[in-house]
Coordinates of C-alpha atoms in Angstrom, one line a residue:
M1 CA 0.0 0.0 0.0
E2 CA 2.8 2.3 0.9
Q3 CA 4.6 1.6 -2.4
H4 CA 1.4 2.4 -4.3
S5 CA 1.1 5.8 -2.5
E6 CA 4.7 6.6 -3.3
L7 CA 4.0 5.8 -7.0
V8 CA 1.0 8.1 -6.9
V9 CA 3.2 10.9 -5.4
L10 CA 5.8 10.2 -8.1
A11 CA 3.2 10.6 -10.9
K12 CA 1.9 13.8 -9.4
L13 CA 5.3 15.3 -9.0
T14 CA 6.4 14.3 -12.5
L15 CA 3.4 16.2 -13.8
W16 CA 4.2 19.2 -11.7
V17 CA 7.8 19.3 -12.8
A18 CA 6.8 18.8 -16.5
M19 CA 4.3 21.7 -16.3
S20 CA 6.9 23.9 -14.4
M21 CA 9.6 23.2 -17.0
T22 CA 7.2 23.9 -19.8
Y23 CA 6.5 27.3 -18.3
V24 CA 10.3 27.8 -17.9
R25 CA 10.9 27.3 -21.6
F26 CA 8.0 29.5 -22.5
A27 CA 9.4 32.3 -20.3
A28 CA 13.0 31.9 -21.3
C29 CA 12.1 32.2 -25.0
R30 CA 10.3 35.5 -24.4
V31 CA 12.1 37.2 -21.5
K32 CA 15.6 38.6 -21.9
P33 CA 18.4 37.2 -19.7
G34 CA 19.2 38.9 -16.4
V35 CA 16.9 40.2 -13.7
P36 CA 13.8 40.1 -15.9
R37 CA 14.3 36.4 -16.6
L38 CA 15.1 35.6 -13.0
L39 CA 11.9 37.3 -11.8
S40 CA 9.9 35.4 -14.4
L41 CA 11.4 32.0 -13.3
L42 CA 11.2 32.8 -9.6
P43 CA 8.0 30.8 -9.0
V44 CA 9.6 27.6 -10.3
V45 CA 12.9 28.4 -8.5
C46 CA 10.9 28.6 -5.2
L47 CA 8.8 25.6 -5.9
L48 CA 11.5 23.0 -6.7
P49 CA 13.1 22.7 -3.2
F50 CA 9.7 21.9 -1.6
L51 CA 8.7 19.0 -4.0
P52 CA 11.0 16.3 -2.6
F53 CA 9.4 16.6 0.8
H54 CA 6.2 14.9 -0.6
F55 CA 8.0 11.6 -0.6
S56 CA 8.2 9.5 2.6
S57 CA 10.7 7.1 1.0
L58 CA 14.3 8.1 1.8
H59 CA 15.5 7.0 -1.7
L60 CA 12.8 8.9 -3.6
R61 CA 13.2 12.0 -1.3
G62 CA 17.0 12.0 -1.7
I63 CA 17.1 11.3 -5.4
S64 CA 14.4 13.9 -6.2
A65 CA 16.2 16.5 -4.0
F66 CA 19.4 15.9 -5.9
F67 CA 17.6 16.2 -9.3
L68 CA 15.4 19.2 -8.4
A69 CA 16.7 21.1 -5.4
W70 CA 20.3 21.1 -6.6
L71 CA 20.8 20.3 -10.3
A72 CA 17.6 21.7 -11.8
L73 CA 17.7 24.7 -9.5
F74 CA 21.3 25.6 -10.6
K75 CA 20.4 25.0 -14.2
L76 CA 17.5 27.5 -13.9
L77 CA 19.7 30.1 -12.2
L78 CA 22.3 29.7 -15.0
L79 CA 19.6 29.9 -17.6
C80 CA 18.7 33.3 -16.2
V81 CA 22.1 34.6 -17.4
D82 CA 22.4 32.3 -20.5
A83 CA 25.5 30.7 -19.0
G84 CA 24.7 27.0 -18.3
P85 CA 24.1 23.7 -19.9
L86 CA 20.4 24.5 -20.3
S87 CA 19.4 26.6 -23.4
A88 CA 16.0 28.0 -24.4
S89 CA 16.9 27.2 -28.0
L90 CA 16.6 23.5 -27.4
P91 CA 13.5 21.7 -28.9
F92 CA 10.7 21.3 -26.4
L93 CA 11.2 17.6 -25.3
P94 CA 15.0 17.8 -25.1
F95 CA 14.6 21.0 -23.0
L96 CA 12.2 19.3 -20.6
A97 CA 14.5 16.2 -20.2
S98 CA 17.7 18.4 -19.8
A99 CA 16.0 20.7 -17.3
A100 CA 14.4 18.1 -15.0
L101 CA 16.9 15.2 -15.2
P102 CA 20.6 15.0 -14.3
V103 CA 21.8 15.0 -17.9
K104 CA 24.0 17.3 -20.0
L105 CA 23.4 17.3 -23.8
I106 CA 26.5 17.1 -26.0
D107 CA 27.0 19.5 -28.8
P108 CA 26.5 17.4 -31.9
L109 CA 29.3 19.3 -33.7
H110 CA 31.8 18.0 -31.1
H111 CA 30.2 14.6 -30.3
H112 CA 32.3 12.8 -32.9
K113 CA 35.5 14.0 -31.1
R114 CA 34.6 12.2 -27.9
K115 CA 35.9 8.8 -27.1
S116 CA 33.2 6.1 -27.5
P117 CA 32.6 3.9 -24.4
S118 CA 34.2 0.5 -24.6
I119 CA 30.9 -1.2 -23.7
S120 CA 27.3 -0.2 -24.3
P121 CA 25.6 1.9 -21.6
L122 CA 22.8 -0.7 -21.3
L123 CA 25.3 -3.5 -20.7
S124 CA 27.2 -1.3 -18.2
A125 CA 24.0 -0.5 -16.3
A126 CA 23.0 -4.2 -16.3
A127 CA 26.4 -5.1 -14.8
K128 CA 26.1 -2.4 -12.1
A129 CA 22.6 -3.7 -11.2
A130 CA 23.9 -7.2 -10.9
L131 CA 26.8 -6.1 -8.7
L132 CA 24.4 -4.1 -6.5
S133 CA 22.0 -7.0 -6.1
A134 CA 25.1 -9.1 -5.1
V135 CA 26.2 -6.5 -2.5
I136 CA 22.8 -6.1 -0.7
P137 CA 22.7 -9.7 0.7
F138 CA 26.0 -9.0 2.6
Y139 CA 24.1 -6.7 4.9
R140 CA 22.6 -9.7 6.6
F141 CA 26.0 -10.0 8.3
K142 CA 26.4 -6.3 9.2
D143 CA 26.1 -7.0 12.9
V144 CA 29.3 -9.1 12.8
M145 CA 31.2 -7.0 10.2
H146 CA 34.1 -4.9 11.3
P147 CA 32.9 -1.2 11.1
Y148 CA 35.5 -0.3 8.5
L149 CA 34.5 -3.3 6.3
L150 CA 30.9 -2.2 6.6
L151 CA 31.8 1.3 5.6
S152 CA 33.7 -0.1 2.6
V153 CA 30.6 -2.0 1.6
Y154 CA 28.6 1.3 2.0
C155 CA 31.1 3.0 -0.4
I156 CA 30.6 0.3 -3.1
H157 CA 26.8 0.4 -2.5
M158 CA 26.7 4.2 -2.9
Y159 CA 28.8 4.2 -6.1
L160 CA 26.8 1.4 -7.8
A161 CA 23.4 2.9 -6.8
L162 CA 24.3 6.4 -7.9
E163 CA 25.7 5.3 -11.2
L164 CA 22.7 3.0 -11.8
V165 CA 20.2 5.8 -11.0
L166 CA 21.9 8.3 -13.2
A167 CA 22.3 5.7 -16.0
C168 CA 18.6 4.9 -15.9
T169 CA 17.6 8.6 -16.0
A170 CA 20.0 9.2 -18.9
G171 CA 18.3 6.3 -20.7
A172 CA 14.9 7.8 -20.1
A173 CA 16.1 11.3 -21.3
A174 CA 17.6 9.7 -24.4
L175 CA 14.1 8.7 -25.5
F176 CA 13.3 12.4 -26.0
L177 CA 16.3 13.4 -28.0
P178 CA 16.3 13.9 -31.7
R179 CA 18.9 12.4 -34.0
G180 CA 22.2 14.3 -33.6
L181 CA 21.9 15.0 -29.8
A182 CA 23.6 12.8 -27.2
I183 CA 24.0 12.7 -23.5
E184 CA 27.4 13.2 -21.8
P185 CA 28.4 10.2 -19.6
Q186 CA 27.9 10.9 -15.9
F187 CA 30.8 8.7 -14.6
D188 CA 34.0 7.7 -16.2
A189 CA 35.5 4.8 -14.2
P190 CA 36.2 6.8 -11.0
Y191 CA 38.1 3.8 -9.6
R192 CA 40.8 4.5 -12.1
A193 CA 41.4 8.1 -11.0
A194 CA 45.1 8.9 -10.7
S195 CA 44.7 12.2 -8.8
L196 CA 42.1 14.2 -6.9
Q197 CA 41.7 16.5 -9.9
D198 CA 41.2 13.4 -12.1
F199 CA 38.6 12.0 -9.7
W200 CA 36.5 15.1 -9.0
G201 CA 36.9 16.9 -12.3
R202 CA 36.9 14.1 -15.0
R203 CA 35.5 10.9 -13.5
W204 CA 33.0 11.3 -10.6
N205 CA 29.4 12.5 -11.0
L206 CA 30.3 14.7 -14.0
M207 CA 26.8 16.4 -14.0
V208 CA 27.7 18.2 -10.8
S209 CA 31.0 19.3 -12.3
A210 CA 29.1 20.6 -15.4
I211 CA 26.9 22.7 -13.1
L212 CA 29.5 24.0 -10.6
R213 CA 32.0 24.9 -13.3
P214 CA 30.0 27.7 -15.0
S215 CA 28.2 28.8 -11.8
I216 CA 31.0 28.9 -9.3
Y217 CA 34.5 28.0 -10.6
L218 CA 34.7 30.1 -13.8
P219 CA 33.4 33.4 -12.2
V220 CA 35.6 33.1 -9.1
R221 CA 38.7 32.1 -11.1
A222 CA 38.2 35.0 -13.4
R223 CA 38.4 37.4 -10.5
F224 CA 40.6 35.7 -7.9
G225 CA 42.6 33.0 -9.6
R226 CA 42.5 29.2 -10.0
A227 CA 43.0 28.3 -6.4
A228 CA 40.2 30.5 -5.2
G229 CA 37.9 29.0 -7.9
I230 CA 38.7 25.5 -6.7
L231 CA 38.1 26.3 -3.1
A232 CA 34.9 28.2 -3.7
T233 CA 33.6 25.3 -5.9
F234 CA 34.3 22.7 -3.2
L235 CA 32.8 24.9 -0.5
V236 CA 29.6 25.3 -2.5
S237 CA 29.6 21.5 -3.2
G238 CA 30.0 20.9 0.5
L239 CA 27.1 23.2 1.4
M240 CA 24.9 21.6 -1.1
H241 CA 25.8 18.1 0.2
E242 CA 24.7 19.4 3.7
V243 CA 21.4 20.3 2.1
M244 CA 21.1 16.9 0.5
F245 CA 21.9 15.2 3.8
W246 CA 19.1 17.3 5.4
Y247 CA 16.6 16.0 2.8
I248 CA 17.8 12.4 3.5
T249 CA 18.1 12.4 7.3
L250 CA 15.7 15.3 8.2
A251 CA 18.3 16.3 10.8
P252 CA 20.1 19.6 11.1
P253 CA 23.3 20.0 9.2
T254 CA 26.5 19.2 11.1
G255 CA 29.1 20.8 8.8
E256 CA 31.0 17.5 8.3
A257 CA 30.1 17.2 4.7
T258 CA 31.3 20.8 4.1
A259 CA 34.5 20.0 5.9
F260 CA 35.0 16.9 3.7
F261 CA 34.7 18.9 0.5
V262 CA 36.7 21.9 1.7
L263 CA 39.5 19.5 2.7
H264 CA 39.5 17.9 -0.7
G265 CA 39.5 21.3 -2.4
A266 CA 42.5 22.4 -0.4
C267 CA 44.3 19.1 -1.1
L268 CA 43.5 19.4 -4.8
V269 CA 45.1 22.9 -4.9
A270 CA 48.1 21.5 -3.0
E271 CA 48.3 18.5 -5.4
G272 CA 48.3 20.8 -8.4
A273 CA 51.1 23.0 -6.9
A274 CA 53.2 20.0 -6.0
R275 CA 52.8 18.5 -9.5
Q276 CA 53.7 21.8 -11.2
A277 CA 56.8 22.1 -9.0
G278 CA 57.8 18.5 -9.9
W279 CA 57.4 17.2 -6.3
W280 CA 54.5 14.8 -6.9
R281 CA 54.8 12.4 -9.8
P282 CA 54.1 8.9 -8.4
P283 CA 53.7 5.8 -10.7
A284 CA 50.2 5.5 -12.1
A285 CA 49.2 2.4 -10.0
M286 CA 50.4 4.1 -6.8
A287 CA 48.7 7.4 -7.7
T288 CA 45.4 5.5 -8.1
L289 CA 45.8 3.7 -4.9
L290 CA 46.7 6.8 -2.9
T291 CA 43.8 8.8 -4.5
L292 CA 41.1 6.2 -3.8
G293 CA 42.6 5.6 -0.3
F294 CA 42.4 9.3 0.5
V295 CA 38.8 9.6 -0.7
V296 CA 37.7 6.5 1.2
V297 CA 39.5 7.3 4.5
T298 CA 38.3 11.0 4.6
G299 CA 34.8 9.7 3.7
F300 CA 34.9 7.4 6.7
W301 CA 36.0 10.3 8.8
L302 CA 33.7 13.1 7.6
F303 CA 31.2 12.0 5.0
Y304 CA 29.4 9.0 6.5
P305 CA 29.1 9.9 10.2
P306 CA 26.1 12.2 9.7
I307 CA 24.3 9.4 7.9
L308 CA 25.2 6.8 10.4
R309 CA 24.2 8.9 13.4
S310 CA 20.8 9.6 12.0
R311 CA 20.4 5.8 11.3
A312 CA 19.5 6.7 7.7
D313 CA 21.7 3.8 6.6
E314 CA 19.2 1.4 8.3
V315 CA 16.3 3.0 6.5
V316 CA 18.2 2.6 3.2
L317 CA 18.8 -1.1 3.9
A318 CA 15.2 -1.6 4.8
E319 CA 14.0 0.0 1.6
C320 CA 16.5 -2.0 -0.4
A321 CA 15.2 -5.2 1.2
A322 CA 11.6 -4.2 0.5
A323 CA 12.5 -3.4 -3.2
M324 CA 14.3 -6.7 -3.6
A325 CA 11.3 -8.6 -2.1
F326 CA 8.9 -6.7 -4.5
L327 CA 11.0 -7.6 -7.5
E328 CA 11.2 -11.2 -6.5
D329 CA 7.4 -11.4 -6.0
A330 CA 6.9 -9.6 -9.4
G331 CA 9.3 -12.1 -11.1
R332 CA 7.5 -15.1 -9.6
A333 CA 4.2 -13.6 -10.7
V334 CA 5.4 -13.2 -14.3
I335 CA 6.9 -16.7 -14.4
A336 CA 3.6 -18.1 -13.1
W337 CA 1.6 -16.1 -15.7
V338 CA 3.9 -17.3 -18.5
R339 CA 3.5 -20.9 -17.4

């Protein structure tokens, strides 16, 4: 019954978002950039942060908050100054998909220059889904797991789930694209990152990078230099993660997520300076091991504690178990119907 009510809420919010983004495109095509366009889009800008609270499911509330209260909100603010990945010149359906979903459309004139993925996105998503379904049963032994082993499993779970969700939304958005438009990949094998710059800038959750680069990094760098641009970008990312944690846990922000990203921003600046001075050139395998180790260890220290203290991880596991049970029952029903 609860799953049915959540599906009803999802359908209603999908309709609200579609109508809102239809209005956004209509206004953006007719109102010049700047304050006039901002004022015209203000009703939608104010609406988006409230929509995720309609979900009682932690997964749906967190995912919709990421899509609407962060990415879509920043896209609309950038659209107000004609400086973001969203453009009023896009056809209607691609505009709606690009505005509401965590996707960035690739310029068809440059698409041929990009390296093609070694395997199809569908096959990659299927592999991630299979791995995630293999990870979830391990939580039956969470009470006897060493805390660091459990946190390591959480890291794998988070990566697989996030990449799977983004791949599914990219697949849905691709249905609305005309020939010649494509979607930029959202991940690029982050487990192969050889530096913090490589991890955050070229491999991990690239949709966030595509949003923060024009909105924060480029304006700050133009006035105060590269280091200030990096630090400002990671500070804003940290603050937005605090907001996302608030949606997920419904608990007041603790500042730990902000500290995590500010620390990584400072280390990224130091890493670039050391590389430029010739002090930091480790072998590729060692660089990857050190990079991933730093991300994981600092995540254990600062990123995961707010989630664990609120027991949001237990809610996630309960919802995953319920989803697995639902899929198993649905599979049995289909098999019985076929027979």
